[in-house]
Structure formats: structure tokens, C-alpha cells
Amino acid sequence: MKCSNLIEAFEQLAPLHMAQAWDNIGMLVGTAQREINSIYIALDSTDEVIKDATNKKVDLLLTHHPLIFKSLKSVTEEEFIGRRITNLIKANITYYAMHTNFDVAVMADLAADYLCLSNREILEKTDDSHGIGKIGMLPKAMTLDELCQYVKSVFAIESLKVFGNRADQVEKVVIMPGSGKSYIKNTIQSQAQVMITGDIDHHEGLDALACGLNIIDAGHYGIEHIFVKYMQEYINNSFSEIKVFTEKVNAPFEIV
């Protein structure tokens, strides 16, 4: 299959115009004219991911987070982004990223599906019918501690960070995959009792608590790794002739 045909399908699923203005998405390395017979899917284009994709001789690397965010003045092997770009080119691997366009079109609802949230609303609208994050009701009222265990179970993560009284009863939540620190104010205004997200710092967590909002920080990777399984199933269902490889789900850090 031509890469251009595959890209057309990706952009129907997550249209480019849905991305945030600061983002850098789409085809970042390679040519849309090549034939694609195999794809490697990962959250990030790390050295390990590119090495594994190279060893498997894939034609296309698909990630959620873009390798290239800012303009580059040079591409050399002495700098890690340049090294990764060079290795992709050497291996003849085309590279495509679906980031905030996927967040808006798919990720928030997908994460809400994992949590079985009902009565869903958009946390912050980016147009009339789409936006960032989801507000919703849990399947039943539970303590904050029970919710922590539930989040760990549904997202298959070993640990998380919680700000709040774990004995509190909660039912209305916000799910904000990735980094939610910029959306704490929106969450407080929504009257949700808990925000489930990642990348919450000490002061942000304390400030949220002072405003009556509990925080479950399940990690940036902890929630967003669901991109890999979703896109694997999407490609298998839509393009059965393409062989799909995936990054093994493995948090990029350890708690010791």
C-alpha cells in the first residue's frame, strides 16, 4: 500500500486541523510515495524504538509524540534528535506522528472508555464538537483509594501519585491523558471531584487540593500508552495486509 493512502486514512481518523497550533504532526521523515508493508507503533521515537524498528526492517514508524517539536538548525549524529533522524533515514524508515490531533479526535474518549465513564462532556472545547479532556461519571461512587486501584487496573500501571484524602467518596471525574497541569482550572470549574492525568508537580497538586480538587497522577506514559494498542487494532482491522509491530508497554522510568 502506498504510504500516501495510509496517511489519508490516519488523517480521516485524526484530522490535522484538530491539532494544537504549537504541535508538529504528520510525516516528519521520508516520502509518502513509498510502499508500506510493515509498521512499528510506539508512544515515542526513542533510540530503543528506532533500533527495534530497524531490526524488524519495517517501512513506517508511527508514534504519538513527535520526535521533532522545534525547528532544527542542523541534523548531526552528535545530538540525539539528529542521531535518531539519521538512523531512520539510514534504515529507510518513513516516520509519521499523530499527537494533539489524536488527543482531540480519539484519546480522551478512548481513555474515558477504559474508565467506563458516562454522561460525558468535553473539558475544554477546541471547536463546536471537539476538545481536550473529558468530564464524566464513574460506573459507581467509590473512595479515592478505590479509584486509584481502578485506574491502576484499567491502564495496567504499577504505581501512581495521588493528592487528596483517599477515604473521600468520589464519582464525577475528569480524564486528561498526557499532561493536565494547564487544565486544573477548567477541572475545578467543571465541579469534578478528581482529575486523572499526568505530569502534576508538587505545587500544582497542593494548589488543586486547596481548591477542593483531588488529583490522581497516573503519569504521562501511564495513560497515553493506550495509543499503541488502539492504532494496532485500527491498522489490523483496516489494512490486514500490513504487518504490525508494537513497542512493548514499559514505563520509561522506575520507582525505587
PDB file of C-alpha atoms in Angstrom:
ATOM      1  CA  MET A   1       0.000   0.000   0.000  1.00  0.00           C
ATOM      2  CA  LYS A   2       1.202   3.488  -0.802  1.00  0.00           C
ATOM      3  CA  CYS A   3       2.165   5.491   2.249  1.00  0.00           C
ATOM      4  CA  SER A   4       0.008   8.344   0.947  1.00  0.00           C
ATOM      5  CA  ASN A   5      -3.103   6.114   1.113  1.00  0.00           C
ATOM      6  CA  LEU A   6      -2.273   5.113   4.666  1.00  0.00           C
ATOM      7  CA  ILE A   7      -1.716   8.735   5.662  1.00  0.00           C
ATOM      8  CA  GLU A   8      -5.088   9.661   4.165  1.00  0.00           C
ATOM      9  CA  ALA A   9      -6.726   7.102   6.479  1.00  0.00           C
ATOM     10  CA  PHE A  10      -4.789   8.389   9.510  1.00  0.00           C
ATOM     11  CA  GLU A  11      -5.903  11.931   8.750  1.00  0.00           C
ATOM     12  CA  GLN A  12      -9.534  10.883   8.414  1.00  0.00           C
ATOM     13  CA  LEU A  13      -9.267   9.306  11.862  1.00  0.00           C
ATOM     14  CA  ALA A  14      -7.483  12.315  13.383  1.00  0.00           C
ATOM     15  CA  PRO A  15      -7.697  15.350  11.047  1.00  0.00           C
ATOM     16  CA  LEU A  16      -4.673  17.618  11.027  1.00  0.00           C
ATOM     17  CA  HIS A  17      -6.755  20.736  11.722  1.00  0.00           C
ATOM     18  CA  MET A  18      -7.620  19.330  15.165  1.00  0.00           C
ATOM     19  CA  ALA A  19      -4.003  19.668  16.327  1.00  0.00           C
ATOM     20  CA  GLN A  20      -2.888  22.485  18.589  1.00  0.00           C
ATOM     21  CA  ALA A  21      -1.075  25.354  16.851  1.00  0.00           C
ATOM     22  CA  TRP A  22       2.220  24.631  18.658  1.00  0.00           C
ATOM     23  CA  ASP A  23       2.256  20.967  17.656  1.00  0.00           C
ATOM     24  CA  ASN A  24       4.297  19.292  14.900  1.00  0.00           C
ATOM     25  CA  ILE A  25       2.444  16.353  13.386  1.00  0.00           C
ATOM     26  CA  GLY A  26       2.194  14.355  10.184  1.00  0.00           C
ATOM     27  CA  MET A  27       5.003  12.861   8.118  1.00  0.00           C
ATOM     28  CA  LEU A  28       8.294  14.036   9.604  1.00  0.00           C
ATOM     29  CA  VAL A  29      10.817  11.796   7.820  1.00  0.00           C
ATOM     30  CA  GLY A  30      10.691  10.026   4.447  1.00  0.00           C
ATOM     31  CA  THR A  31       8.398  10.039   1.432  1.00  0.00           C
ATOM     32  CA  ALA A  32       4.674   9.470   1.020  1.00  0.00           C
ATOM     33  CA  GLN A  33       5.295   7.678  -2.288  1.00  0.00           C
ATOM     34  CA  ARG A  34       6.871   4.512  -0.888  1.00  0.00           C
ATOM     35  CA  GLU A  35       5.121   1.181  -0.441  1.00  0.00           C
ATOM     36  CA  ILE A  36       4.248   0.273   3.146  1.00  0.00           C
ATOM     37  CA  ASN A  37       4.150  -3.416   4.052  1.00  0.00           C
ATOM     38  CA  SER A  38       5.048  -3.174   7.739  1.00  0.00           C
ATOM     39  CA  ILE A  39       4.556  -0.648  10.545  1.00  0.00           C
ATOM     40  CA  TYR A  40       6.054  -0.227  14.011  1.00  0.00           C
ATOM     41  CA  ILE A  41       3.861   1.634  16.548  1.00  0.00           C
ATOM     42  CA  ALA A  42       5.210   3.307  19.700  1.00  0.00           C
ATOM     43  CA  LEU A  43       4.435   6.193  22.012  1.00  0.00           C
ATOM     44  CA  ASP A  44       7.832   7.856  21.491  1.00  0.00           C
ATOM     45  CA  SER A  45      10.581   7.551  18.891  1.00  0.00           C
ATOM     46  CA  THR A  46      13.332   6.626  21.350  1.00  0.00           C
ATOM     47  CA  ASP A  47      16.699   5.165  20.354  1.00  0.00           C
ATOM     48  CA  GLU A  48      15.465   1.750  21.510  1.00  0.00           C
ATOM     49  CA  VAL A  49      12.276   2.007  19.435  1.00  0.00           C
ATOM     50  CA  ILE A  50      14.182   3.033  16.303  1.00  0.00           C
ATOM     51  CA  LYS A  51      16.703   0.219  16.825  1.00  0.00           C
ATOM     52  CA  ASP A  52      13.910  -2.337  17.213  1.00  0.00           C
ATOM     53  CA  ALA A  53      12.064  -0.962  14.174  1.00  0.00           C
ATOM     54  CA  THR A  54      15.303  -1.135  12.176  1.00  0.00           C
ATOM     55  CA  ASN A  55      15.969  -4.729  13.247  1.00  0.00           C
ATOM     56  CA  LYS A  56      12.449  -5.672  12.185  1.00  0.00           C
ATOM     57  CA  LYS A  57      13.031  -3.937   8.818  1.00  0.00           C
ATOM     58  CA  VAL A  58       9.750  -2.009   8.950  1.00  0.00           C
ATOM     59  CA  ASP A  59       8.728   0.557   6.364  1.00  0.00           C
ATOM     60  CA  LEU A  60       6.944   3.032   8.651  1.00  0.00           C
ATOM     61  CA  LEU A  61       7.350   4.165  12.251  1.00  0.00           C
ATOM     62  CA  LEU A  62       4.158   5.601  13.768  1.00  0.00           C
ATOM     63  CA  THR A  63       4.307   7.395  17.123  1.00  0.00           C
ATOM     64  CA  HIS A  64       2.070   9.569  19.254  1.00  0.00           C
ATOM     65  CA  HIS A  65       4.681  12.097  20.402  1.00  0.00           C
ATOM     66  CA  PRO A  66       6.621  13.769  17.556  1.00  0.00           C
ATOM     67  CA  LEU A  67      10.388  13.416  17.509  1.00  0.00           C
ATOM     68  CA  ILE A  68      10.741  16.910  16.020  1.00  0.00           C
ATOM     69  CA  PHE A  69       8.995  19.664  18.013  1.00  0.00           C
ATOM     70  CA  LYS A  70      11.137  22.716  17.289  1.00  0.00           C
ATOM     71  CA  SER A  71      12.919  23.863  14.155  1.00  0.00           C
ATOM     72  CA  LEU A  72      16.346  22.310  13.665  1.00  0.00           C
ATOM     73  CA  LYS A  73      19.429  24.219  12.522  1.00  0.00           C
ATOM     74  CA  SER A  74      21.400  21.036  11.918  1.00  0.00           C
ATOM     75  CA  VAL A  75      20.971  17.262  11.818  1.00  0.00           C
ATOM     76  CA  THR A  76      24.061  15.512  13.169  1.00  0.00           C
ATOM     77  CA  GLU A  77      24.734  12.265  14.946  1.00  0.00           C
ATOM     78  CA  GLU A  78      26.285  14.156  17.875  1.00  0.00           C
ATOM     79  CA  GLU A  79      22.818  15.341  19.016  1.00  0.00           C
ATOM     80  CA  PHE A  80      20.112  12.835  19.969  1.00  0.00           C
ATOM     81  CA  ILE A  81      17.334  14.138  17.688  1.00  0.00           C
ATOM     82  CA  GLY A  82      19.726  14.342  14.754  1.00  0.00           C
ATOM     83  CA  ARG A  83      21.020  10.862  15.566  1.00  0.00           C
ATOM     84  CA  ARG A  84      17.512   9.431  15.526  1.00  0.00           C
ATOM     85  CA  ILE A  85      16.582  11.172  12.268  1.00  0.00           C
ATOM     86  CA  THR A  86      19.820   9.953  10.681  1.00  0.00           C
ATOM     87  CA  ASN A  87      19.162   6.383  11.846  1.00  0.00           C
ATOM     88  CA  LEU A  88      15.640   6.474  10.400  1.00  0.00           C
ATOM     89  CA  ILE A  89      16.974   7.670   7.054  1.00  0.00           C
ATOM     90  CA  LYS A  90      19.762   5.069   7.046  1.00  0.00           C
ATOM     91  CA  ALA A  91      17.200   2.331   7.703  1.00  0.00           C
ATOM     92  CA  ASN A  92      14.868   3.738   5.009  1.00  0.00           C
ATOM     93  CA  ILE A  93      12.062   4.109   7.558  1.00  0.00           C
ATOM     94  CA  THR A  94       9.363   6.687   6.923  1.00  0.00           C
ATOM     95  CA  TYR A  95       8.178   8.383  10.113  1.00  0.00           C
ATOM     96  CA  TYR A  96       4.710   9.745  10.953  1.00  0.00           C
ATOM     97  CA  ALA A  97       3.358  11.277  14.188  1.00  0.00           C
ATOM     98  CA  MET A  98      -0.232  11.706  15.444  1.00  0.00           C
ATOM     99  CA  HIS A  99      -0.239  13.881  18.544  1.00  0.00           C
ATOM    100  CA  THR A 100      -2.745  16.534  19.643  1.00  0.00           C
ATOM    101  CA  ASN A 101      -4.959  15.793  16.638  1.00  0.00           C
ATOM    102  CA  PHE A 102      -5.243  12.243  18.011  1.00  0.00           C
ATOM    103  CA  ASP A 103      -5.771  13.622  21.537  1.00  0.00           C
ATOM    104  CA  VAL A 104      -8.769  15.634  20.367  1.00  0.00           C
ATOM    105  CA  ALA A 105     -10.238  13.099  17.938  1.00  0.00           C
ATOM    106  CA  VAL A 106      -9.644   9.876  19.872  1.00  0.00           C
ATOM    107  CA  MET A 107      -7.533   9.826  23.039  1.00  0.00           C
ATOM    108  CA  ALA A 108      -9.831  11.461  25.597  1.00  0.00           C
ATOM    109  CA  ASP A 109     -12.839   9.345  24.634  1.00  0.00           C
ATOM    110  CA  LEU A 110     -10.646   6.253  24.468  1.00  0.00           C
ATOM    111  CA  ALA A 111      -9.365   6.856  28.000  1.00  0.00           C
ATOM    112  CA  ALA A 112     -12.951   7.534  29.140  1.00  0.00           C
ATOM    113  CA  ASP A 113     -13.921   4.167  27.605  1.00  0.00           C
ATOM    114  CA  TYR A 114     -11.252   2.462  29.708  1.00  0.00           C
ATOM    115  CA  LEU A 115     -12.801   4.077  32.796  1.00  0.00           C
ATOM    116  CA  CYS A 116     -16.391   3.350  31.619  1.00  0.00           C
ATOM    117  CA  LEU A 117     -17.393   6.981  32.154  1.00  0.00           C
ATOM    118  CA  SER A 118     -20.978   8.035  31.462  1.00  0.00           C
ATOM    119  CA  ASN A 119     -22.615  11.458  30.894  1.00  0.00           C
ATOM    120  CA  ARG A 120     -19.519  12.703  29.121  1.00  0.00           C
ATOM    121  CA  GLU A 121     -18.758  16.320  28.338  1.00  0.00           C
ATOM    122  CA  ILE A 122     -15.721  17.999  26.791  1.00  0.00           C
ATOM    123  CA  LEU A 123     -13.401  19.626  29.314  1.00  0.00           C
ATOM    124  CA  GLU A 124     -12.139  22.393  27.006  1.00  0.00           C
ATOM    125  CA  LYS A 125     -13.647  22.808  23.546  1.00  0.00           C
ATOM    126  CA  THR A 126     -11.386  23.466  20.573  1.00  0.00           C
ATOM    127  CA  ASP A 127     -14.374  23.801  18.220  1.00  0.00           C
ATOM    128  CA  ASP A 128     -18.145  23.240  18.429  1.00  0.00           C
ATOM    129  CA  SER A 129     -17.938  19.467  18.827  1.00  0.00           C
ATOM    130  CA  HIS A 130     -14.365  18.571  19.788  1.00  0.00           C
ATOM    131  CA  GLY A 131     -11.916  19.396  22.530  1.00  0.00           C
ATOM    132  CA  ILE A 132      -9.343  18.408  25.109  1.00  0.00           C
ATOM    133  CA  GLY A 133     -10.167  16.041  28.002  1.00  0.00           C
ATOM    134  CA  LYS A 134     -13.435  14.516  29.155  1.00  0.00           C
ATOM    135  CA  ILE A 135     -15.697  15.059  32.166  1.00  0.00           C
ATOM    136  CA  GLY A 136     -17.790  12.066  33.208  1.00  0.00           C
ATOM    137  CA  MET A 137     -19.319   9.894  35.896  1.00  0.00           C
ATOM    138  CA  LEU A 138     -17.684   6.718  37.168  1.00  0.00           C
ATOM    139  CA  PRO A 139     -19.678   3.462  36.944  1.00  0.00           C
ATOM    140  CA  LYS A 140     -20.359   3.847  40.666  1.00  0.00           C
ATOM    141  CA  ALA A 141     -19.349   6.030  43.590  1.00  0.00           C
ATOM    142  CA  MET A 142     -16.112   4.870  45.206  1.00  0.00           C
ATOM    143  CA  THR A 143     -13.465   6.119  47.579  1.00  0.00           C
ATOM    144  CA  LEU A 144     -10.475   7.948  46.173  1.00  0.00           C
ATOM    145  CA  ASP A 145      -8.372   4.960  47.217  1.00  0.00           C
ATOM    146  CA  GLU A 146     -10.652   2.567  45.310  1.00  0.00           C
ATOM    147  CA  LEU A 147     -10.418   4.853  42.291  1.00  0.00           C
ATOM    148  CA  CYS A 148      -6.624   4.728  42.477  1.00  0.00           C
ATOM    149  CA  GLN A 149      -6.742   0.929  42.337  1.00  0.00           C
ATOM    150  CA  TYR A 150      -9.275   1.077  39.496  1.00  0.00           C
ATOM    151  CA  VAL A 151      -7.066   3.442  37.461  1.00  0.00           C
ATOM    152  CA  LYS A 152      -4.035   1.195  38.020  1.00  0.00           C
ATOM    153  CA  SER A 153      -6.036  -1.813  36.876  1.00  0.00           C
ATOM    154  CA  VAL A 154      -7.654  -0.420  33.722  1.00  0.00           C
ATOM    155  CA  PHE A 155      -4.486   1.283  32.456  1.00  0.00           C
ATOM    156  CA  ALA A 156      -2.202  -1.590  33.531  1.00  0.00           C
ATOM    157  CA  ILE A 157       0.190   0.572  35.549  1.00  0.00           C
ATOM    158  CA  GLU A 158       2.049  -0.397  38.695  1.00  0.00           C
ATOM    159  CA  SER A 159       2.017   2.885  40.578  1.00  0.00           C
ATOM    160  CA  LEU A 160       0.608   6.402  40.590  1.00  0.00           C
ATOM    161  CA  LYS A 161       0.687   9.580  42.671  1.00  0.00           C
ATOM    162  CA  VAL A 162      -2.372  10.879  44.492  1.00  0.00           C
ATOM    163  CA  PHE A 163      -3.152  14.250  46.073  1.00  0.00           C
ATOM    164  CA  GLY A 164      -6.164  14.005  48.388  1.00  0.00           C
ATOM    165  CA  ASN A 165      -7.870  12.133  51.202  1.00  0.00           C
ATOM    166  CA  ARG A 166      -8.111   8.549  49.992  1.00  0.00           C
ATOM    167  CA  ALA A 167     -11.217   7.971  52.134  1.00  0.00           C
ATOM    168  CA  ASP A 168     -13.211  10.627  50.237  1.00  0.00           C
ATOM    169  CA  GLN A 169     -16.190   9.412  48.190  1.00  0.00           C
ATOM    170  CA  VAL A 170     -15.938  10.433  44.535  1.00  0.00           C
ATOM    171  CA  GLU A 171     -17.974   9.890  41.380  1.00  0.00           C
ATOM    172  CA  LYS A 172     -17.521  12.837  38.984  1.00  0.00           C
ATOM    173  CA  VAL A 173     -14.097  12.889  37.361  1.00  0.00           C
ATOM    174  CA  VAL A 174     -12.059  14.454  34.589  1.00  0.00           C
ATOM    175  CA  ILE A 175      -9.767  12.292  32.478  1.00  0.00           C
ATOM    176  CA  MET A 176      -6.995  14.286  30.827  1.00  0.00           C
ATOM    177  CA  PRO A 177      -4.446  11.989  29.120  1.00  0.00           C
ATOM    178  CA  GLY A 178      -0.899  13.307  28.986  1.00  0.00           C
ATOM    179  CA  SER A 179      -0.058  16.482  30.882  1.00  0.00           C
ATOM    180  CA  GLY A 180      -3.001  18.023  32.715  1.00  0.00           C
ATOM    181  CA  LYS A 181      -1.353  20.854  34.621  1.00  0.00           C
ATOM    182  CA  SER A 182      -2.736  23.511  32.262  1.00  0.00           C
ATOM    183  CA  TYR A 183      -6.284  22.233  32.727  1.00  0.00           C
ATOM    184  CA  ILE A 184      -6.606  22.228  36.524  1.00  0.00           C
ATOM    185  CA  LYS A 185      -8.611  25.483  36.476  1.00  0.00           C
ATOM    186  CA  ASN A 186     -11.032  24.035  33.895  1.00  0.00           C
ATOM    187  CA  THR A 187     -11.417  20.907  36.002  1.00  0.00           C
ATOM    188  CA  ILE A 188     -12.217  22.912  39.132  1.00  0.00           C
ATOM    189  CA  GLN A 189     -14.818  24.891  37.176  1.00  0.00           C
ATOM    190  CA  SER A 190     -16.409  21.618  35.979  1.00  0.00           C
ATOM    191  CA  GLN A 191     -17.059  20.685  39.649  1.00  0.00           C
ATOM    192  CA  ALA A 192     -15.385  17.310  39.139  1.00  0.00           C
ATOM    193  CA  GLN A 193     -14.099  15.753  42.343  1.00  0.00           C
ATOM    194  CA  VAL A 194     -10.994  14.189  40.795  1.00  0.00           C
ATOM    195  CA  MET A 195      -8.679  14.870  37.885  1.00  0.00           C
ATOM    196  CA  ILE A 196      -6.933  11.813  36.413  1.00  0.00           C
ATOM    197  CA  THR A 197      -3.916  12.925  34.385  1.00  0.00           C
ATOM    198  CA  GLY A 198      -0.114  13.099  34.361  1.00  0.00           C
ATOM    199  CA  ASP A 199       2.805  15.460  34.999  1.00  0.00           C
ATOM    200  CA  ILE A 200       1.416  17.143  38.124  1.00  0.00           C
ATOM    201  CA  ASP A 201       4.096  18.882  40.180  1.00  0.00           C
ATOM    202  CA  HIS A 202       4.216  19.449  43.941  1.00  0.00           C
ATOM    203  CA  HIS A 203       2.808  22.981  43.968  1.00  0.00           C
ATOM    204  CA  GLU A 204       0.131  22.249  41.361  1.00  0.00           C
ATOM    205  CA  GLY A 205      -1.087  19.279  43.372  1.00  0.00           C
ATOM    206  CA  LEU A 206      -1.215  21.268  46.605  1.00  0.00           C
ATOM    207  CA  ASP A 207      -2.968  24.204  44.928  1.00  0.00           C
ATOM    208  CA  ALA A 208      -5.574  21.881  43.406  1.00  0.00           C
ATOM    209  CA  LEU A 209      -6.240  20.347  46.823  1.00  0.00           C
ATOM    210  CA  ALA A 210      -6.658  23.806  48.328  1.00  0.00           C
ATOM    211  CA  CYS A 211      -9.423  24.388  45.769  1.00  0.00           C
ATOM    212  CA  GLY A 212     -11.158  21.114  46.656  1.00  0.00           C
ATOM    213  CA  LEU A 213      -9.872  19.045  43.723  1.00  0.00           C
ATOM    214  CA  ASN A 214      -8.265  15.638  44.210  1.00  0.00           C
ATOM    215  CA  ILE A 215      -5.567  14.643  41.718  1.00  0.00           C
ATOM    216  CA  ILE A 216      -4.553  11.192  40.504  1.00  0.00           C
ATOM    217  CA  ASP A 217      -1.295  11.469  38.584  1.00  0.00           C
ATOM    218  CA  ALA A 218      -1.083   8.231  36.612  1.00  0.00           C
ATOM    219  CA  GLY A 219       1.832   9.507  34.547  1.00  0.00           C
ATOM    220  CA  HIS A 220       2.145  10.867  31.044  1.00  0.00           C
ATOM    221  CA  TYR A 221       3.077   7.418  29.736  1.00  0.00           C
ATOM    222  CA  GLY A 222       0.692   5.647  32.121  1.00  0.00           C
ATOM    223  CA  ILE A 223      -2.459   6.768  30.332  1.00  0.00           C
ATOM    224  CA  GLU A 224      -1.241   7.562  26.824  1.00  0.00           C
ATOM    225  CA  HIS A 225       0.318   4.171  26.097  1.00  0.00           C
ATOM    226  CA  ILE A 226      -3.222   3.139  25.038  1.00  0.00           C
ATOM    227  CA  PHE A 227      -2.412   4.855  21.707  1.00  0.00           C
ATOM    228  CA  VAL A 228      -0.272   1.855  20.739  1.00  0.00           C
ATOM    229  CA  LYS A 229      -2.952  -0.799  21.198  1.00  0.00           C
ATOM    230  CA  TYR A 230      -5.645   1.366  19.609  1.00  0.00           C
ATOM    231  CA  MET A 231      -3.635   2.038  16.452  1.00  0.00           C
ATOM    232  CA  GLN A 232      -2.534  -1.593  16.255  1.00  0.00           C
ATOM    233  CA  GLU A 233      -6.180  -2.698  16.228  1.00  0.00           C
ATOM    234  CA  TYR A 234      -7.129   0.093  13.811  1.00  0.00           C
ATOM    235  CA  ILE A 235      -4.489  -0.927  11.278  1.00  0.00           C
ATOM    236  CA  ASN A 236      -5.168  -4.661  11.694  1.00  0.00           C
ATOM    237  CA  ASN A 237      -8.884  -4.074  11.068  1.00  0.00           C
ATOM    238  CA  SER A 238      -8.486  -1.596   8.208  1.00  0.00           C
ATOM    239  CA  PHE A 239      -5.326  -2.834   6.475  1.00  0.00           C
ATOM    240  CA  SER A 240      -4.978  -6.537   7.183  1.00  0.00           C
ATOM    241  CA  GLU A 241      -2.246  -6.894   4.554  1.00  0.00           C
ATOM    242  CA  ILE A 242       0.131  -4.703   6.590  1.00  0.00           C
ATOM    243  CA  LYS A 243       2.264  -6.390   9.246  1.00  0.00           C
ATOM    244  CA  VAL A 244       2.185  -4.518  12.564  1.00  0.00           C
ATOM    245  CA  PHE A 245       4.835  -4.489  15.288  1.00  0.00           C
ATOM    246  CA  THR A 246       4.444  -2.610  18.567  1.00  0.00           C
ATOM    247  CA  GLU A 247       6.588  -1.259  21.327  1.00  0.00           C
ATOM    248  CA  LYS A 248       6.266  -3.365  24.469  1.00  0.00           C
ATOM    249  CA  VAL A 249       4.330  -1.451  27.135  1.00  0.00           C
ATOM    250  CA  ASN A 250       7.049  -0.417  29.552  1.00  0.00           C
ATOM    251  CA  ALA A 251       7.151   2.775  31.631  1.00  0.00           C
ATOM    252  CA  PRO A 252      10.221   4.895  30.808  1.00  0.00           C
ATOM    253  CA  PHE A 253      11.223   5.116  34.473  1.00  0.00           C
ATOM    254  CA  GLU A 254      11.207   3.013  37.642  1.00  0.00           C
ATOM    255  CA  ILE A 255      10.117   3.924  41.170  1.00  0.00           C
ATOM    256  CA  VAL A 256      12.706   2.520  43.599  1.00  0.00           C
TER     257      VAL A 256
END
